[in-house]
mmCIF file of C-alpha atoms in Angstrom:
data_model
loop_
_atom_site.group_PDB
_atom_site.id
_atom_site.type_symbol
_atom_site.label_atom_id
_atom_site.label_comp_id
_atom_site.label_asym_id
_atom_site.label_seq_id
_atom_site.Cartn_x
_atom_site.Cartn_y
_atom_site.Cartn_z
ATOM 1 C CA MET A 198 -20.547 -0.496 8.596
ATOM 2 C CA ALA A 199 -18.037 1.440 7.168
ATOM 3 C CA PHE A 200 -14.768 -0.049 6.509
ATOM 4 C CA PRO A 201 -11.113 1.611 5.908
ATOM 5 C CA PRO A 202 -10.550 2.594 1.859
ATOM 6 C CA ARG A 203 -9.270 0.271 -0.001
ATOM 7 C CA ALA A 204 -6.234 1.738 -0.006
ATOM 8 C CA VAL A 205 -5.642 1.655 3.925
ATOM 9 C CA ARG A 206 -5.996 -1.885 3.804
ATOM 10 C CA LEU A 207 -3.486 -2.656 0.321
ATOM 11 C CA ASN A 208 -0.876 0.032 2.169
ATOM 12 C CA LEU A 209 -1.319 -2.595 5.454
ATOM 13 C CA PHE A 210 -0.876 -5.678 3.410
ATOM 14 C CA PHE A 211 2.325 -4.595 1.454
ATOM 15 C CA GLU A 212 3.476 -3.639 5.005
ATOM 16 C CA LYS A 213 2.847 -6.810 6.549
ATOM 17 C CA LEU A 214 4.086 -9.125 3.100
ATOM 18 C CA LEU A 215 7.519 -7.248 3.312
ATOM 19 C CA ALA A 216 8.103 -7.973 6.497
ATOM 20 C CA HIS A 217 7.719 -11.383 6.394
ATOM 21 C CA PRO A 218 10.226 -13.556 5.853
ATOM 22 C CA PRO A 219 11.507 -14.864 2.384
ATOM 23 C CA VAL A 220 9.748 -18.167 1.276
ATOM 24 C CA ALA A 221 11.127 -20.748 -0.812
ATOM 25 C CA ASP A 222 9.460 -20.956 -3.833
ATOM 26 C CA ARG A 223 6.202 -20.449 -6.028
ATOM 27 C CA LYS A 224 3.758 -22.570 -3.954
ATOM 28 C CA GLU A 225 4.413 -21.139 -0.368
ATOM 29 C CA ALA A 226 4.311 -17.164 -2.002
ATOM 30 C CA LEU A 227 1.108 -17.765 -3.042
ATOM 31 C CA SER A 228 0.048 -19.327 0.399
ATOM 32 C CA LEU A 229 1.674 -16.292 1.984
ATOM 33 C CA LEU A 230 0.242 -13.756 -0.511
ATOM 34 C CA VAL A 231 -3.512 -15.084 0.344
ATOM 35 C CA ARG A 232 -2.679 -15.764 4.263
ATOM 36 C CA ILE A 233 -1.740 -12.211 4.545
ATOM 37 C CA MET A 234 -4.575 -11.110 2.480
ATOM 38 C CA ALA A 235 -6.980 -12.342 4.321
ATOM 39 C CA GLU A 236 -5.427 -11.123 7.772
ATOM 40 C CA VAL A 237 -5.431 -7.325 6.641
ATOM 41 C CA GLU A 238 -9.250 -8.118 5.832
ATOM 42 C CA ASP A 239 -10.043 -10.048 8.949
ATOM 43 C CA PHE A 240 -8.403 -7.318 10.794
ATOM 44 C CA TYR A 241 -11.354 -4.702 9.728
ATOM 45 C CA GLY A 242 -13.850 -6.972 10.005
ATOM 46 C CA LEU A 243 -14.764 -7.654 6.950
ATOM 47 C CA PRO A 244 -17.679 -9.814 5.373
ATOM 48 C CA LYS A 245 -16.312 -13.433 4.410
ATOM 49 C CA ASN A 246 -16.878 -14.057 1.074
ATOM 50 C CA ASP A 247 -18.041 -10.328 0.254
ATOM 51 C CA PHE A 248 -15.707 -9.481 -2.697
ATOM 52 C CA THR A 249 -17.816 -6.201 -3.007
ATOM 53 C CA THR A 250 -16.172 -5.170 0.231
ATOM 54 C CA ARG A 251 -13.345 -7.649 0.901
ATOM 55 C CA MET A 252 -10.433 -5.895 -1.569
ATOM 56 C CA GLY A 253 -9.852 -9.762 -4.143
ATOM 57 C CA VAL A 254 -6.651 -8.553 -5.166
ATOM 58 C CA PHE A 255 -4.940 -11.783 -4.558
ATOM 59 C CA ARG A 256 -7.281 -14.957 -4.406
ATOM 60 C CA PRO A 257 -6.021 -17.116 -6.710
ATOM 61 C CA GLN A 258 -7.827 -20.142 -4.904
ATOM 62 C CA GLU A 259 -11.004 -18.259 -4.788
ATOM 63 C CA ASN A 260 -10.931 -17.643 -8.333
ATOM 64 C CA ASN A 261 -10.401 -20.313 -11.761
ATOM 65 C CA PRO A 262 -6.750 -21.531 -11.465
ATOM 66 C CA ASN A 263 -6.772 -20.390 -15.109
ATOM 67 C CA ASP A 264 -6.785 -17.054 -14.245
ATOM 68 C CA TRP A 265 -3.165 -17.701 -13.881
ATOM 69 C CA LYS A 266 -0.914 -17.016 -16.824
ATOM 70 C CA ASP A 267 2.620 -18.749 -18.148
ATOM 71 C CA LEU A 268 2.052 -20.786 -15.256
ATOM 72 C CA ASP A 269 4.646 -23.671 -16.866
ATOM 73 C CA SER A 270 7.010 -21.005 -16.704
ATOM 74 C CA ASP A 271 9.108 -18.572 -14.330
ATOM 75 C CA PRO A 272 7.791 -16.542 -12.990
ATOM 76 C CA CYS A 273 4.009 -16.553 -13.536
ATOM 77 C CA TYR A 274 1.691 -13.806 -13.042
ATOM 78 C CA TRP A 275 -2.412 -13.139 -12.163
ATOM 79 C CA ASP A 276 -3.964 -10.046 -12.793
ATOM 80 C CA ASP A 277 -6.855 -9.110 -9.726
ATOM 81 C CA SER A 278 -10.164 -10.240 -10.417
ATOM 82 C CA LEU A 279 -12.137 -7.396 -9.636
ATOM 83 C CA THR A 280 -10.538 -3.904 -10.851
ATOM 84 C CA LYS A 281 -7.485 -5.551 -13.208
ATOM 85 C CA THR A 282 -5.402 -2.810 -11.232
ATOM 86 C CA HIS A 283 -2.873 -4.652 -9.962
ATOM 87 C CA ARG A 284 -0.774 -7.910 -11.302
ATOM 88 C CA THR A 285 1.534 -10.378 -9.077
ATOM 89 C CA ILE A 286 4.254 -11.932 -10.427
ATOM 90 C CA VAL A 287 5.687 -15.224 -8.779
ATOM 91 C CA TYR A 288 8.858 -16.754 -9.040
ATOM 92 C CA ASN A 289 10.026 -20.169 -8.683
ATOM 93 C CA ASN A 290 12.148 -18.785 -6.007
ATOM 94 C CA GLY A 291 9.689 -17.288 -4.062
ATOM 95 C CA ARG A 292 10.223 -14.107 -5.285
ATOM 96 C CA ILE A 293 7.092 -11.895 -5.609
ATOM 97 C CA ILE A 294 6.248 -8.584 -7.177
ATOM 98 C CA ILE A 295 2.979 -6.804 -7.847
ATOM 99 C CA LYS A 296 2.829 -3.953 -10.540
ATOM 100 C CA ASN A 297 -0.345 -1.049 -10.666
ATOM 101 C CA ILE A 298 -0.991 -2.019 -14.398
ATOM 102 C CA LYS A 299 -3.864 0.637 -14.478
ATOM 103 C CA SER A 300 -1.527 3.348 -13.951
ATOM 104 C CA ASN A 301 1.540 2.293 -14.892
ATOM 105 C CA PRO A 302 2.935 -1.026 -15.718
ATOM 106 C CA ALA A 303 6.495 -0.484 -15.476
ATOM 107 C CA VAL A 304 6.519 0.901 -11.729
ATOM 108 C CA VAL A 305 6.915 -1.785 -9.365
ATOM 109 C CA VAL A 306 4.861 -1.743 -6.310
ATOM 110 C CA LEU A 307 6.304 -4.484 -4.412
ATOM 111 C CA ASP A 308 9.324 -6.303 -4.638
ATOM 112 C CA LYS A 309 9.804 -9.304 -2.347
ATOM 113 C CA SER A 310 12.825 -10.861 -2.557
ATOM 114 C CA GLY A 311 12.286 -15.377 -2.760
ATOM 115 C CA ALA A 312 15.044 -17.785 0.030
#
């Protein structure tokens, strides 16, 4: 079965994330990232726990928690586990920034304000 290209799924993820109301803290932001990614992948019928087809971009709970950097700081960040393409930066106030560190680390792909 052919699934939509990763770029299509990622764009839908960004749209859904931006449409969601701001969250109040880091814990809510992390939960939101994981939940929306799962919704997008489930919507397209991707097999559960098959990270060759699922994006695996924002999967902090399914990876070693030590993959997060600067957890004692504000912000902390995590680089996606599969391709090291995206860096997710999460602030204590719930703000989420996503950068494409592979093509141009200075360019922000998504900036969602916290509450």
